[in-house]
Short mmCIF file of C-alpha atoms in Angstrom, two decimals:
data_model
loop_
_atom_site.label_atom_id
_atom_site.label_comp_id
_atom_site.label_asym_id
_atom_site.label_seq_id
_atom_site.Cartn_x
_atom_site.Cartn_y
_atom_site.Cartn_z
CA MET A 1 89.21 121.59 108.06
CA LYS A 2 92.56 121.98 109.81
CA PHE A 3 95.11 119.32 110.72
CA ALA A 4 95.70 119.30 114.46
CA GLY A 5 97.43 115.95 114.92
CA THR A 6 95.63 112.79 116.05
CA ASP A 7 95.33 110.69 119.17
CA SER A 8 98.06 108.39 117.86
CA TYR A 9 100.42 111.00 116.34
CA VAL A 10 102.14 113.79 118.23
CA ALA A 11 102.51 116.71 115.82
CA THR A 12 104.50 119.77 116.81
CA GLU A 13 102.96 123.19 116.27
CA ASP A 14 105.22 124.02 113.33
CA LEU A 15 104.34 120.72 111.63
CA LYS A 16 100.61 121.43 111.98
CA ILE A 17 101.18 124.87 110.45
CA ALA A 18 103.12 123.33 107.55
CA VAL A 19 100.42 120.78 106.72
CA ASN A 20 97.66 123.37 106.81
CA ALA A 21 99.68 125.86 104.77
CA ALA A 22 100.29 123.27 102.04
CA VAL A 23 96.57 122.41 101.97
CA THR A 24 95.62 126.09 101.74
CA LEU A 25 98.15 126.80 98.98
CA GLN A 26 97.21 123.56 97.17
CA ARG A 27 100.89 122.72 96.84
CA PRO A 28 102.74 119.49 97.65
CA LEU A 29 104.17 119.34 101.16
CA LEU A 30 107.82 118.32 100.97
CA VAL A 31 108.89 116.81 104.29
CA LYS A 32 112.51 116.12 105.17
CA GLY A 33 114.09 114.83 108.35
CA GLU A 34 116.14 112.02 109.84
CA PRO A 35 114.93 108.50 109.05
CA GLY A 36 112.52 107.36 111.75
CA THR A 37 111.11 110.79 112.61
CA GLY A 38 107.62 109.97 111.34
CA LYS A 39 107.60 111.44 107.82
CA THR A 40 105.73 108.53 106.24
CA LEU A 41 103.48 108.16 109.27
CA LEU A 42 102.49 111.81 108.86
CA ALA A 43 100.67 111.04 105.60
CA GLU A 44 98.77 108.20 107.26
CA GLU A 45 97.69 110.45 110.11
CA VAL A 46 96.68 113.31 107.80
CA ALA A 47 94.50 110.83 105.90
CA HIS A 48 93.00 109.68 109.20
CA ALA A 49 92.40 113.25 110.39
CA PHE A 50 90.72 114.27 107.11
CA ASN A 51 88.87 110.95 106.79
CA ALA A 52 90.41 110.55 103.33
CA LYS A 53 91.82 107.61 101.40
CA LEU A 54 95.61 107.30 101.40
CA ILE A 55 97.34 106.38 98.14
CA THR A 56 101.02 105.56 98.61
CA TRP A 57 103.68 105.58 95.90
CA HIS A 58 106.89 104.08 97.29
CA ILE A 59 109.86 105.29 95.27
CA LYS A 60 112.85 103.05 94.48
CA SER A 61 116.12 103.72 92.69
CA THR A 62 114.62 102.21 89.52
CA THR A 63 111.29 104.08 89.65
CA LYS A 64 110.44 106.28 86.68
CA ALA A 65 108.02 109.21 86.75
CA GLN A 66 105.97 107.64 83.94
CA GLN A 67 105.09 104.73 86.24
CA GLY A 68 103.16 107.13 88.45
CA LEU A 69 100.99 108.11 85.49
CA TYR A 70 100.51 104.86 83.58
CA GLU A 71 102.36 102.13 81.73
CA TYR A 72 101.46 100.70 78.34
CA ASP A 73 101.89 96.92 78.19
CA ALA A 74 102.86 96.48 74.54
CA VAL A 75 104.21 92.97 75.12
CA SER A 76 100.85 91.65 76.34
CA ARG A 77 99.07 93.26 73.43
CA LEU A 78 101.45 91.65 70.96
CA ARG A 79 100.94 88.27 72.59
CA ASP A 80 97.15 88.66 72.48
CA SER A 81 97.29 89.66 68.82
CA GLN A 82 99.17 86.46 68.03
CA LEU A 83 96.45 84.51 69.86
CA ASN A 84 93.66 86.40 68.04
CA SER A 85 92.23 87.62 71.36
CA GLU A 86 89.29 90.04 71.27
CA ARG A 87 91.01 92.15 73.94
CA VAL A 88 93.56 93.38 71.44
CA HIS A 89 91.05 95.72 69.78
CA ASP A 90 90.79 97.97 72.83
CA VAL A 91 94.09 99.55 73.79
CA ARG A 92 92.69 100.41 77.22
CA ASN A 93 93.06 96.75 78.17
CA TYR A 94 96.81 97.30 78.13
CA ILE A 95 96.99 100.56 80.08
CA ASN A 96 98.11 100.01 83.67
CA LYS A 97 97.13 103.01 85.77
CA GLY A 98 99.70 104.50 88.13
CA LYS A 99 99.27 106.09 91.55
CA LEU A 100 98.77 109.62 90.17
CA TRP A 101 96.05 108.40 87.82
CA GLU A 102 94.39 106.63 90.74
CA ALA A 103 94.50 109.83 92.80
CA PHE A 104 93.26 111.99 89.92
CA GLU A 105 90.21 109.86 89.16
CA ALA A 106 89.12 109.42 92.78
CA GLU A 107 85.57 110.59 93.44
CA GLU A 108 86.66 112.32 96.66
CA ARG A 109 89.82 114.17 97.68
CA VAL A 110 92.58 111.74 98.63
CA ILE A 111 95.99 111.96 100.27
CA LEU A 112 98.79 111.05 97.86
CA LEU A 113 102.08 110.07 99.50
CA ILE A 114 105.19 110.08 97.29
CA ASP A 115 107.54 108.34 99.68
CA GLU A 116 111.34 108.84 99.62
CA ILE A 117 111.51 110.78 96.37
CA ASP A 118 115.26 111.23 96.78
CA LYS A 119 115.84 107.52 96.06
CA ALA A 120 114.99 108.00 92.39
CA ASP A 121 117.07 109.42 89.57
CA ILE A 122 117.87 113.14 89.80
CA GLU A 123 115.54 113.86 86.86
CA PHE A 124 112.57 112.13 88.50
CA PRO A 125 111.18 115.23 90.29
CA ASN A 126 111.49 117.38 87.15
CA ASP A 127 109.60 114.77 85.14
CA LEU A 128 106.59 115.31 87.41
CA LEU A 129 106.54 119.11 87.35
CA GLN A 130 103.74 119.49 84.81
CA GLU A 131 101.54 116.81 86.36
CA LEU A 132 101.85 118.14 89.92
CA ASP A 133 101.39 121.74 88.80
CA LYS A 134 98.51 121.37 86.33
CA MET A 135 96.96 118.27 87.93
CA GLU A 136 96.60 116.61 84.54
CA PHE A 137 98.51 114.47 82.04
CA TYR A 138 98.06 113.21 78.50
CA VAL A 139 97.68 109.55 77.52
CA TYR A 140 99.09 109.14 74.00
CA GLU A 141 97.76 105.63 73.42
CA THR A 142 94.13 106.64 73.99
CA ASP A 143 94.42 110.31 72.95
CA GLU A 144 92.88 111.61 76.17
CA THR A 145 93.80 113.98 78.96
CA ILE A 146 93.35 112.78 82.53
CA LYS A 147 92.46 115.64 84.86
CA ALA A 148 92.11 115.48 88.63
CA LYS A 149 88.47 115.43 89.71
CA HIS A 150 89.58 116.69 93.11
CA ARG A 151 93.05 118.08 93.75
CA PRO A 152 94.73 115.57 96.09
CA ILE A 153 96.68 116.59 99.16
CA ILE A 154 100.21 115.57 98.20
CA ILE A 155 102.86 114.75 100.79
CA ILE A 156 106.39 114.05 99.55
CA THR A 157 109.08 112.66 101.83
CA SER A 158 112.84 112.82 101.44
CA ASN A 159 115.73 111.53 103.55
CA ASN A 160 118.02 114.11 101.94
CA GLU A 161 120.11 111.48 100.13
CA LYS A 162 120.40 113.84 97.17
CA GLU A 163 119.50 117.43 96.37
CA LEU A 164 116.20 118.07 94.63
CA PRO A 165 115.97 120.42 91.62
CA ASP A 166 115.15 124.09 92.26
CA ALA A 167 112.24 124.04 89.81
CA PHE A 168 110.67 121.24 91.82
CA LEU A 169 111.34 122.91 95.19
CA ARG A 170 109.63 126.11 94.01
CA ARG A 171 106.38 124.19 93.62
CA CYS A 172 106.43 122.73 97.14
CA PHE A 173 105.81 123.93 100.67
CA PHE A 174 108.83 122.73 102.63
CA HIS A 175 109.07 121.49 106.20
CA TYR A 176 111.98 119.90 108.03
CA ILE A 177 111.01 117.62 110.92
CA ALA A 178 113.69 118.35 113.50
CA PHE A 179 114.57 115.58 115.91
CA PRO A 180 112.11 115.77 118.81
CA GLU A 181 113.10 117.36 122.10
CA ARG A 182 112.88 115.29 125.26
CA GLU A 183 109.40 116.56 126.14
CA THR A 184 108.03 115.66 122.70
CA LEU A 185 109.64 112.23 122.87
CA GLN A 186 107.98 111.71 126.24
CA GLN A 187 104.61 112.49 124.63
CA ILE A 188 105.30 110.10 121.75
CA VAL A 189 106.17 107.30 124.16
CA ASP A 190 103.02 107.96 126.20
CA VAL A 191 100.92 107.70 123.02
CA HIS A 192 102.46 104.33 122.13
CA TYR A 193 102.53 102.92 125.67
CA PRO A 194 99.87 104.43 127.92
CA GLY A 195 100.56 103.64 131.54
CA ILE A 196 104.26 102.85 131.02
CA CYS A 197 106.46 103.24 134.09
CA GLN A 198 107.66 106.83 133.96
CA ALA A 199 110.86 106.01 135.83
CA LEU A 200 111.76 103.55 133.05
CA VAL A 201 111.00 106.13 130.37
CA SER A 202 113.07 108.77 132.14
CA GLN A 203 116.10 106.49 132.51
CA ALA A 204 115.70 105.12 128.96
CA LEU A 205 115.70 108.66 127.59
CA GLU A 206 118.92 109.39 129.50
CA VAL A 207 120.58 106.41 127.84
CA PHE A 208 119.02 107.21 124.45
CA PHE A 209 120.21 110.81 124.34
CA GLY A 210 123.59 109.75 125.67
CA ILE A 211 123.99 107.44 122.69
CA ARG A 212 122.80 110.10 120.22
CA GLN A 213 125.34 112.57 121.61
CA ALA A 214 128.26 110.16 121.37
CA PRO A 215 130.97 111.81 119.21
CA GLY A 216 131.69 110.00 115.96
CA LEU A 217 128.50 107.93 115.89
CA LYS A 218 127.80 106.77 112.34
CA LYS A 219 124.02 106.40 112.69
CA LYS A 220 122.12 108.05 115.50
CA PRO A 221 119.14 106.08 116.85
CA SER A 222 115.75 107.41 115.74
CA THR A 223 112.39 107.96 117.40
CA SER A 224 110.96 104.73 116.01
CA GLU A 225 113.97 102.81 117.34
CA LEU A 226 113.45 104.31 120.80
CA VAL A 227 109.84 103.08 120.72
CA ASP A 228 111.01 99.59 119.70
CA TRP A 229 113.67 99.56 122.42
CA LEU A 230 111.19 100.47 125.13
CA LYS A 231 108.90 97.67 123.95
CA LEU A 232 111.77 95.21 124.37
CA LEU A 233 112.71 96.60 127.78
CA MET A 234 109.15 96.11 128.99
CA ALA A 235 108.89 92.63 127.45
CA ASP A 236 112.10 91.53 129.21
CA GLY A 237 111.09 93.14 132.51
CA ILE A 238 114.11 95.43 132.56
CA SER A 239 113.59 98.15 135.16
CA ALA A 240 114.80 101.72 135.47
CA GLU A 241 117.16 100.56 138.22
CA THR A 242 118.76 98.02 135.86
CA LEU A 243 119.38 100.72 133.26
CA ARG A 244 120.77 103.07 135.89
CA GLU A 245 123.11 100.50 137.43
CA ARG A 246 124.36 99.11 134.14
CA ASP A 247 126.83 102.03 133.83
CA ALA A 248 128.93 100.51 136.56
CA ASN A 249 128.57 96.89 135.50
CA LYS A 250 128.23 96.73 131.72
CA ALA A 251 129.89 98.39 128.76
CA ILE A 252 126.70 99.16 126.89
CA ALA A 253 122.94 99.26 127.45
CA PRO A 254 120.85 96.06 127.30
CA LEU A 255 119.16 95.15 123.99
CA LEU A 256 121.30 97.74 122.24
CA GLY A 257 120.58 96.13 118.86
CA ALA A 258 117.28 98.01 118.78
CA LEU A 259 119.14 101.34 118.87
CA VAL A 260 122.52 100.79 117.23
CA LYS A 261 122.58 99.20 113.80
CA ASN A 262 126.22 98.72 112.81
CA GLU A 263 129.32 97.20 114.36
CA GLN A 264 131.38 100.41 114.16
CA ASP A 265 128.95 102.23 116.45
CA VAL A 266 128.79 99.29 118.87
CA MET A 267 132.59 99.29 119.12
CA LEU A 268 132.61 103.07 119.55
CA LEU A 269 130.13 102.92 122.43
CA GLU A 270 132.08 100.10 124.07
CA ARG A 271 135.28 102.16 123.89
CA LEU A 272 133.54 105.24 125.31
CA ALA A 273 132.05 103.19 128.14
CA PHE A 274 135.43 101.63 128.92
CA MET A 275 137.11 105.06 128.96
CA GLY A 276 134.32 106.35 131.21
CA ARG A 277 134.86 103.53 133.70
CA GLN A 278 138.61 104.07 133.68
CA GLY A 279 138.10 107.75 134.37
CA HIS A 280 135.96 107.03 137.42
CA ARG A 281 138.56 104.82 139.06
#
């Protein structure tokens, strides 16, 4: 079975090739790209396309690799021993299974998403090398080895906040989701809002790309923010004509808070708009 995108997810040809190559090689697919380009959504759509369960492991700065395997709750066992509980005699009562264990013991092949791996400590990826390579790990407390019943399809996302170790990269199939071209963005919008006024989309894209191309912008607006902005424009009844005419009347686009997320960029766009108006006089 090949991934060919879904009705609700516009996948470029190179992204389809990357997903299918990772599945064929039985290697994790490492996906990088700007925030908001659909990296996390990709895993959801692959699960939908393959009719498979999605198991998501959201990574934080405090996440440890061991948590993905299991955690032994020694404190609860000590408390139960003090209370003479019968549970204390079976150590398995104090083993909390992690996301990898859940994926390994699934009766059918699942999609395992390790989301934003670059948020964790630099050693985090290396600590998972054996488990991702061999598809097994050892549980010391119960003296057993947990092996994957079915090798999961693993998708790993990164926002490129830090470099990943070479040993980890060698075990992955890599794909960078480039920011969509105008035609692809048009398709994405059409998927989210069938029947939307095309004149509004066309003018909104002009404004959107104009903002992204502004020199010195700290954070460029993403695909997901464009989708949100269009939703607001439609909700407020803002037309293509309003967006087109605002250049002469207003410093910045309406409802800009959906696209620009810090005061430095707002001030930058206001200055650029002011300079543009001065230049046209």
